[in-house]
PDB file of C-alpha atoms in Angstrom:
ATOM      1  CA  ASN A  18       0.000   0.000   0.000  1.00  0.00           C
ATOM      2  CA  ALA A  19       1.987   2.990  -1.310  1.00  0.00           C
ATOM      3  CA  GLY A  20      -0.648   5.624  -0.428  1.00  0.00           C
ATOM      4  CA  VAL A  21      -0.267   8.730  -2.620  1.00  0.00           C
ATOM      5  CA  THR A  22       2.680   8.916  -5.002  1.00  0.00           C
ATOM      6  CA  GLN A  23       3.824  11.756  -7.250  1.00  0.00           C
ATOM      7  CA  THR A  24       6.173  11.899 -10.227  1.00  0.00           C
ATOM      8  CA  PRO A  25       8.535  13.545 -10.816  1.00  0.00           C
ATOM      9  CA  LYS A  26      10.017  14.644  -7.481  1.00  0.00           C
ATOM     10  CA  PHE A  27      12.007  17.517  -8.975  1.00  0.00           C
ATOM     11  CA  ARG A  28      11.864  19.376 -12.273  1.00  0.00           C
ATOM     12  CA  VAL A  29      13.430  22.466 -13.816  1.00  0.00           C
ATOM     13  CA  LEU A  30      11.645  24.073 -16.766  1.00  0.00           C
ATOM     14  CA  LYS A  31      12.336  27.039 -18.985  1.00  0.00           C
ATOM     15  CA  THR A  32       9.657  29.677 -19.437  1.00  0.00           C
ATOM     16  CA  GLY A  33       7.150  28.540 -22.045  1.00  0.00           C
ATOM     17  CA  GLN A  34       7.822  24.817 -21.701  1.00  0.00           C
ATOM     18  CA  SER A  35       5.059  22.399 -20.811  1.00  0.00           C
ATOM     19  CA  MET A  36       4.929  19.450 -18.453  1.00  0.00           C
ATOM     20  CA  THR A  37       2.576  17.044 -16.705  1.00  0.00           C
ATOM     21  CA  LEU A  38       2.704  16.056 -13.062  1.00  0.00           C
ATOM     22  CA  LEU A  39       1.294  12.638 -12.236  1.00  0.00           C
ATOM     23  CA  CYS A  40      -0.442  11.690  -8.998  1.00  0.00           C
ATOM     24  CA  ALA A  41      -1.524   8.155  -8.175  1.00  0.00           C
ATOM     25  CA  GLN A  42      -3.342   6.746  -5.132  1.00  0.00           C
ATOM     26  CA  ASP A  43      -4.052   3.135  -4.227  1.00  0.00           C
ATOM     27  CA  MET A  44      -6.586   3.754  -1.444  1.00  0.00           C
ATOM     28  CA  ASN A  45      -9.677   3.814  -3.712  1.00  0.00           C
ATOM     29  CA  HIS A  46     -10.365   7.425  -2.693  1.00  0.00           C
ATOM     30  CA  GLU A  47     -13.062   9.418  -4.476  1.00  0.00           C
ATOM     31  CA  TYR A  48     -11.623  12.899  -3.959  1.00  0.00           C
ATOM     32  CA  MET A  49      -8.275  14.075  -5.301  1.00  0.00           C
ATOM     33  CA  TYR A  50      -6.657  17.512  -5.083  1.00  0.00           C
ATOM     34  CA  TRP A  51      -3.747  19.512  -6.417  1.00  0.00           C
ATOM     35  CA  TYR A  52      -2.226  22.191  -4.167  1.00  0.00           C
ATOM     36  CA  ARG A  53       0.724  24.505  -4.443  1.00  0.00           C
ATOM     37  CA  GLN A  54       2.777  25.601  -1.449  1.00  0.00           C
ATOM     38  CA  ASP A  55       4.788  28.803  -1.487  1.00  0.00           C
ATOM     39  CA  PRO A  56       6.942  30.302   1.307  1.00  0.00           C
ATOM     40  CA  GLY A  57       4.917  32.309   3.831  1.00  0.00           C
ATOM     41  CA  MET A  58       1.599  31.189   2.398  1.00  0.00           C
ATOM     42  CA  GLY A  59      -0.839  28.441   3.156  1.00  0.00           C
ATOM     43  CA  LEU A  60      -1.490  25.585   0.778  1.00  0.00           C
ATOM     44  CA  ARG A  61      -3.617  26.846  -2.099  1.00  0.00           C
ATOM     45  CA  LEU A  62      -5.999  24.609  -4.017  1.00  0.00           C
ATOM     46  CA  ILE A  63      -5.427  24.583  -7.778  1.00  0.00           C
ATOM     47  CA  HIS A  64      -7.963  22.011  -9.005  1.00  0.00           C
ATOM     48  CA  TYR A  65      -9.782  19.090  -7.506  1.00  0.00           C
ATOM     49  CA  SER A  66     -11.853  16.081  -8.548  1.00  0.00           C
ATOM     50  CA  VAL A  67     -14.844  14.499  -6.840  1.00  0.00           C
ATOM     51  CA  GLY A  68     -14.637  11.289  -8.853  1.00  0.00           C
ATOM     52  CA  GLU A  69     -13.456   9.641 -12.054  1.00  0.00           C
ATOM     53  CA  GLY A  70     -14.105  11.839 -15.085  1.00  0.00           C
ATOM     54  CA  THR A  71     -14.812  14.991 -13.060  1.00  0.00           C
ATOM     55  CA  THR A  72     -12.680  18.064 -12.348  1.00  0.00           C
ATOM     56  CA  ALA A  73     -13.337  21.477 -10.785  1.00  0.00           C
ATOM     57  CA  LYS A  74     -11.446  24.717 -10.271  1.00  0.00           C
ATOM     58  CA  GLY A  75      -9.974  25.650  -6.938  1.00  0.00           C
ATOM     59  CA  GLU A  76      -8.620  28.942  -5.653  1.00  0.00           C
ATOM     60  CA  VAL A  77      -5.738  29.395  -8.161  1.00  0.00           C
ATOM     61  CA  PRO A  78      -6.558  27.473 -11.386  1.00  0.00           C
ATOM     62  CA  ASP A  79      -5.131  29.862 -14.008  1.00  0.00           C
ATOM     63  CA  GLY A  80      -2.283  28.407 -16.051  1.00  0.00           C
ATOM     64  CA  TYR A  81      -3.074  24.810 -15.060  1.00  0.00           C
ATOM     65  CA  ASN A  82      -5.244  22.036 -16.460  1.00  0.00           C
ATOM     66  CA  VAL A  83      -6.149  18.667 -14.970  1.00  0.00           C
ATOM     67  CA  SER A  84      -7.605  15.334 -15.976  1.00  0.00           C
ATOM     68  CA  ARG A  85      -8.951  12.332 -14.053  1.00  0.00           C
ATOM     69  CA  LEU A  86      -9.465   9.591 -16.604  1.00  0.00           C
ATOM     70  CA  LYS A  87      -8.981   6.834 -14.033  1.00  0.00           C
ATOM     71  CA  LYS A  88     -10.089   6.904 -10.398  1.00  0.00           C
ATOM     72  CA  GLN A  89      -6.591   6.293  -9.115  1.00  0.00           C
ATOM     73  CA  ASN A  90      -4.805   8.962 -11.203  1.00  0.00           C
ATOM     74  CA  PHE A  91      -4.971  12.757 -11.242  1.00  0.00           C
ATOM     75  CA  LEU A  92      -2.809  14.669 -13.718  1.00  0.00           C
ATOM     76  CA  LEU A  93      -1.790  18.322 -13.485  1.00  0.00           C
ATOM     77  CA  GLY A  94      -0.619  20.037 -16.659  1.00  0.00           C
ATOM     78  CA  LEU A  95       1.248  23.259 -17.219  1.00  0.00           C
ATOM     79  CA  GLU A  96       0.805  24.294 -20.853  1.00  0.00           C
ATOM     80  CA  SER A  97       3.246  27.227 -20.890  1.00  0.00           C
ATOM     81  CA  ALA A  98       5.261  27.467 -17.698  1.00  0.00           C
ATOM     82  CA  ALA A  99       5.946  30.859 -16.098  1.00  0.00           C
ATOM     83  CA  PRO A 100       8.395  31.793 -13.306  1.00  0.00           C
ATOM     84  CA  SER A 101       5.363  32.513 -11.068  1.00  0.00           C
ATOM     85  CA  GLN A 102       4.631  28.775 -11.180  1.00  0.00           C
ATOM     86  CA  THR A 103       7.843  27.958  -9.344  1.00  0.00           C
ATOM     87  CA  SER A 104       6.521  26.175  -6.283  1.00  0.00           C
ATOM     88  CA  VAL A 105       6.141  22.884  -4.475  1.00  0.00           C
ATOM     89  CA  TYR A 106       3.129  20.961  -5.755  1.00  0.00           C
ATOM     90  CA  PHE A 107       1.282  18.502  -3.543  1.00  0.00           C
ATOM     91  CA  CYS A 108      -1.348  16.026  -4.554  1.00  0.00           C
ATOM     92  CA  ALA A 109      -3.803  14.747  -1.944  1.00  0.00           C
ATOM     93  CA  SER A 110      -6.716  12.353  -1.782  1.00  0.00           C
ATOM     94  CA  SER A 111      -9.597  11.711   0.600  1.00  0.00           C
ATOM     95  CA  ARG A 112     -12.055   8.851   1.016  1.00  0.00           C
ATOM     96  CA  LEU A 113     -15.445  10.489   1.206  1.00  0.00           C
ATOM     97  CA  ALA A 114     -17.220  12.890  -1.092  1.00  0.00           C
ATOM     98  CA  GLY A 115     -19.087  15.849   0.369  1.00  0.00           C
ATOM     99  CA  ALA A 116     -18.116  15.219   3.979  1.00  0.00           C
ATOM    100  CA  PRO A 117     -15.232  16.147   6.249  1.00  0.00           C
ATOM    101  CA  ASP A 118     -12.480  13.606   5.842  1.00  0.00           C
ATOM    102  CA  THR A 119      -8.738  13.415   6.273  1.00  0.00           C
ATOM    103  CA  GLN A 120      -6.659  14.285   3.249  1.00  0.00           C
ATOM    104  CA  TYR A 121      -3.598  12.144   2.553  1.00  0.00           C
ATOM    105  CA  PHE A 122      -0.729  13.870   0.796  1.00  0.00           C
ATOM    106  CA  GLY A 123       1.887  12.750  -1.683  1.00  0.00           C
ATOM    107  CA  PRO A 124       5.584  13.618  -1.186  1.00  0.00           C
ATOM    108  CA  GLY A 125       5.461  16.686  -3.432  1.00  0.00           C
ATOM    109  CA  THR A 126       7.047  17.872  -6.679  1.00  0.00           C
ATOM    110  CA  ARG A 127       9.523  20.721  -6.513  1.00  0.00           C
ATOM    111  CA  LEU A 128       9.234  22.733  -9.722  1.00  0.00           C
ATOM    112  CA  THR A 129      11.507  25.570 -10.754  1.00  0.00           C
ATOM    113  CA  VAL A 130      10.683  27.663 -13.821  1.00  0.00           C
ATOM    114  CA  LEU A 131      13.599  29.735 -15.137  1.00  0.00           C
TER     115      LEU A 131
ATOM    116  CA  GLY B  21     -12.846  36.988   2.790  1.00  0.00           C
ATOM    117  CA  GLN B  22     -11.613  33.805   4.389  1.00  0.00           C
ATOM    118  CA  ASN B  23      -8.662  33.997   6.721  1.00  0.00           C
ATOM    119  CA  ILE B  24      -6.625  31.683   8.931  1.00  0.00           C
ATOM    120  CA  ASP B  25      -4.065  33.230  11.286  1.00  0.00           C
ATOM    121  CA  GLN B  26      -1.319  31.453  13.197  1.00  0.00           C
ATOM    122  CA  PRO B  27       2.091  32.580  14.465  1.00  0.00           C
ATOM    123  CA  THR B  28       4.912  32.307  11.962  1.00  0.00           C
ATOM    124  CA  GLU B  29       7.470  30.760  14.295  1.00  0.00           C
ATOM    125  CA  MET B  30       7.762  29.531  17.874  1.00  0.00           C
ATOM    126  CA  THR B  31      10.665  28.212  19.927  1.00  0.00           C
ATOM    127  CA  ALA B  32      10.425  25.771  22.828  1.00  0.00           C
ATOM    128  CA  THR B  33      12.689  23.580  24.933  1.00  0.00           C
ATOM    129  CA  GLU B  34      12.888  19.811  24.800  1.00  0.00           C
ATOM    130  CA  GLY B  35      10.639  18.273  27.460  1.00  0.00           C
ATOM    131  CA  ALA B  36       8.475  21.390  27.800  1.00  0.00           C
ATOM    132  CA  ILE B  37       4.914  22.185  26.668  1.00  0.00           C
ATOM    133  CA  VAL B  38       3.974  24.489  23.790  1.00  0.00           C
ATOM    134  CA  GLN B  39       0.629  25.836  22.599  1.00  0.00           C
ATOM    135  CA  ILE B  40       0.154  26.871  18.966  1.00  0.00           C
ATOM    136  CA  ASN B  41      -2.858  29.105  18.372  1.00  0.00           C
ATOM    137  CA  CYS B  42      -5.039  29.424  15.296  1.00  0.00           C
ATOM    138  CA  THR B  43      -7.827  31.923  14.664  1.00  0.00           C
ATOM    139  CA  TYR B  44     -10.112  31.748  11.677  1.00  0.00           C
ATOM    140  CA  GLN B  45     -12.802  33.552   9.728  1.00  0.00           C
ATOM    141  CA  THR B  46     -14.399  31.382   7.060  1.00  0.00           C
ATOM    142  CA  SER B  47     -17.637  31.082   5.108  1.00  0.00           C
ATOM    143  CA  GLY B  48     -19.143  28.167   6.956  1.00  0.00           C
ATOM    144  CA  PHE B  49     -17.476  25.620   9.192  1.00  0.00           C
ATOM    145  CA  ASN B  50     -17.223  21.867   8.783  1.00  0.00           C
ATOM    146  CA  GLY B  51     -14.361  21.206  11.122  1.00  0.00           C
ATOM    147  CA  LEU B  52     -10.793  22.240  11.859  1.00  0.00           C
ATOM    148  CA  PHE B  53      -7.729  20.158  11.080  1.00  0.00           C
ATOM    149  CA  TRP B  54      -4.159  20.247  12.331  1.00  0.00           C
ATOM    150  CA  TYR B  55      -1.385  18.798  10.173  1.00  0.00           C
ATOM    151  CA  GLN B  56       2.327  18.368  10.843  1.00  0.00           C
ATOM    152  CA  GLN B  57       4.856  19.018   8.100  1.00  0.00           C
ATOM    153  CA  HIS B  58       8.560  18.264   8.478  1.00  0.00           C
ATOM    154  CA  ALA B  59      10.888  20.273   6.248  1.00  0.00           C
ATOM    155  CA  GLY B  60      10.868  18.950   2.699  1.00  0.00           C
ATOM    156  CA  GLU B  61       8.099  16.465   3.393  1.00  0.00           C
ATOM    157  CA  ALA B  62       4.344  16.141   2.932  1.00  0.00           C
ATOM    158  CA  PRO B  63       1.807  17.314   5.534  1.00  0.00           C
ATOM    159  CA  THR B  64       0.498  14.497   7.740  1.00  0.00           C
ATOM    160  CA  PHE B  65      -2.772  14.516   9.669  1.00  0.00           C
ATOM    161  CA  LEU B  66      -2.675  15.171  13.423  1.00  0.00           C
ATOM    162  CA  SER B  67      -6.203  16.003  14.592  1.00  0.00           C
ATOM    163  CA  TYR B  68      -9.740  16.999  13.655  1.00  0.00           C
ATOM    164  CA  ASN B  69     -12.196  19.036  15.767  1.00  0.00           C
ATOM    165  CA  VAL B  70     -15.780  19.797  14.809  1.00  0.00           C
ATOM    166  CA  LEU B  71     -17.340  20.248  18.263  1.00  0.00           C
ATOM    167  CA  ASP B  72     -16.201  22.629  20.997  1.00  0.00           C
ATOM    168  CA  GLY B  73     -13.785  21.219  23.508  1.00  0.00           C
ATOM    169  CA  LEU B  74     -10.526  19.367  23.866  1.00  0.00           C
ATOM    170  CA  GLU B  75      -9.480  16.266  21.909  1.00  0.00           C
ATOM    171  CA  GLU B  76      -6.522  14.419  23.374  1.00  0.00           C
ATOM    172  CA  LYS B  77      -4.321  12.033  21.431  1.00  0.00           C
ATOM    173  CA  GLY B  78      -1.196  10.986  23.295  1.00  0.00           C
ATOM    174  CA  ARG B  79       1.222  13.909  23.685  1.00  0.00           C
ATOM    175  CA  PHE B  80      -0.877  16.059  21.354  1.00  0.00           C
ATOM    176  CA  SER B  81      -4.199  17.751  22.181  1.00  0.00           C
ATOM    177  CA  SER B  82      -6.355  20.080  20.113  1.00  0.00           C
ATOM    178  CA  PHE B  83      -8.961  22.528  21.364  1.00  0.00           C
ATOM    179  CA  LEU B  84     -11.774  24.270  19.514  1.00  0.00           C
ATOM    180  CA  SER B  85     -14.083  27.186  20.328  1.00  0.00           C
ATOM    181  CA  ARG B  86     -16.447  27.762  17.403  1.00  0.00           C
ATOM    182  CA  SER B  87     -18.011  30.886  18.946  1.00  0.00           C
ATOM    183  CA  LYS B  88     -14.569  32.517  19.178  1.00  0.00           C
ATOM    184  CA  GLY B  89     -13.227  31.177  15.863  1.00  0.00           C
ATOM    185  CA  TYR B  90     -10.258  29.810  17.780  1.00  0.00           C
ATOM    186  CA  SER B  91      -8.277  26.622  18.110  1.00  0.00           C
ATOM    187  CA  TYR B  92      -5.000  25.581  19.650  1.00  0.00           C
ATOM    188  CA  LEU B  93      -2.680  22.614  19.363  1.00  0.00           C
ATOM    189  CA  LEU B  94      -0.965  21.610  22.592  1.00  0.00           C
ATOM    190  CA  LEU B  95       2.212  19.560  22.449  1.00  0.00           C
ATOM    191  CA  LYS B  96       3.489  18.044  25.694  1.00  0.00           C
ATOM    192  CA  GLU B  97       6.842  16.486  26.597  1.00  0.00           C
ATOM    193  CA  LEU B  98       8.436  18.000  23.533  1.00  0.00           C
ATOM    194  CA  GLN B  99      10.938  15.894  21.620  1.00  0.00           C
ATOM    195  CA  MET B 100      13.488  17.012  19.045  1.00  0.00           C
ATOM    196  CA  LYS B 101      11.507  15.157  16.372  1.00  0.00           C
ATOM    197  CA  ASP B 102       8.590  17.567  17.004  1.00  0.00           C
ATOM    198  CA  SER B 103      10.568  20.275  15.204  1.00  0.00           C
ATOM    199  CA  ALA B 104       8.325  20.889  12.202  1.00  0.00           C
ATOM    200  CA  SER B 105       5.701  23.229  10.811  1.00  0.00           C
ATOM    201  CA  TYR B 106       2.163  22.879  12.142  1.00  0.00           C
ATOM    202  CA  LEU B 107      -0.624  23.738   9.721  1.00  0.00           C
ATOM    203  CA  CYS B 108      -4.123  24.786  10.768  1.00  0.00           C
ATOM    204  CA  ALA B 109      -6.882  24.271   8.188  1.00  0.00           C
ATOM    205  CA  VAL B 110     -10.630  24.890   8.289  1.00  0.00           C
ATOM    206  CA  MET B 111     -13.151  23.068   6.108  1.00  0.00           C
ATOM    207  CA  ASP B 112     -15.634  25.634   4.800  1.00  0.00           C
ATOM    208  CA  SER B 113     -19.269  25.282   3.723  1.00  0.00           C
ATOM    209  CA  ASN B 114     -18.170  23.837   0.344  1.00  0.00           C
ATOM    210  CA  TYR B 115     -16.025  21.210   2.069  1.00  0.00           C
ATOM    211  CA  GLN B 116     -12.883  22.957   0.818  1.00  0.00           C
ATOM    212  CA  LEU B 117      -9.894  23.239   3.164  1.00  0.00           C
ATOM    213  CA  ILE B 118      -8.683  26.781   3.854  1.00  0.00           C
ATOM    214  CA  TRP B 119      -5.098  26.633   5.090  1.00  0.00           C
ATOM    215  CA  GLY B 120      -3.065  28.834   7.387  1.00  0.00           C
ATOM    216  CA  ALA B 121       0.534  29.609   6.464  1.00  0.00           C
ATOM    217  CA  GLY B 122       1.807  27.312   9.197  1.00  0.00           C
ATOM    218  CA  THR B 123       3.772  27.743  12.423  1.00  0.00           C
ATOM    219  CA  LYS B 124       7.395  26.671  12.365  1.00  0.00           C
ATOM    220  CA  LEU B 125       8.230  25.099  15.723  1.00  0.00           C
ATOM    221  CA  ILE B 126      11.879  25.025  16.731  1.00  0.00           C
ATOM    222  CA  ILE B 127      12.838  22.719  19.614  1.00  0.00           C
ATOM    223  CA  LYS B 128      16.035  23.481  21.510  1.00  0.00           C
ATOM    224  CA  PRO B 129      17.866  20.986  23.735  1.00  0.00           C
TER     225      PRO B 129
END
């Protein structure tokens, strides 16, 4: 039982390049989330999904796209990276939909955009 | 707007007790969470409060007062491994987590 995994762990991009971050969970959770964490700020929700085939915008969705084709996977895409997207990205999942439940986090992806 | 406030940094001595406060203003309330995050690692769940009062879990306790928009995390018998950031998060009416910036706790021998 690996929990929540993320690939890659580190990445350096040049401005304008694109990339996809992959999140996978083996806990059969319905909800999945993508956050970014910046120094001096709380975790901010980028996009989330309430189940396979569904996605929704969070607090800071601009410049990102997501897809949830399979229940266990949640992909975050950056179409044209900008230096403002330099951050640590965390994926999380939770068991229940529409009710308070613990979120389980992946180890994070540290992205630098030059 | 929605707001979660907690101190940026605190220092305590090994073996002592420390209280980390969190105040919040959110649109709706479906519970308050505390997470621990060691440097360079993922946040991990510590506690959840939805009713007023104290929840105790080993060396860690969490308190909630909904009328005051206030919570605290109490850590007893501090150990060096407790050096970490402690994140307060409130679940709002849409079941979204609103996160504080975290309190960095430094433990000194």
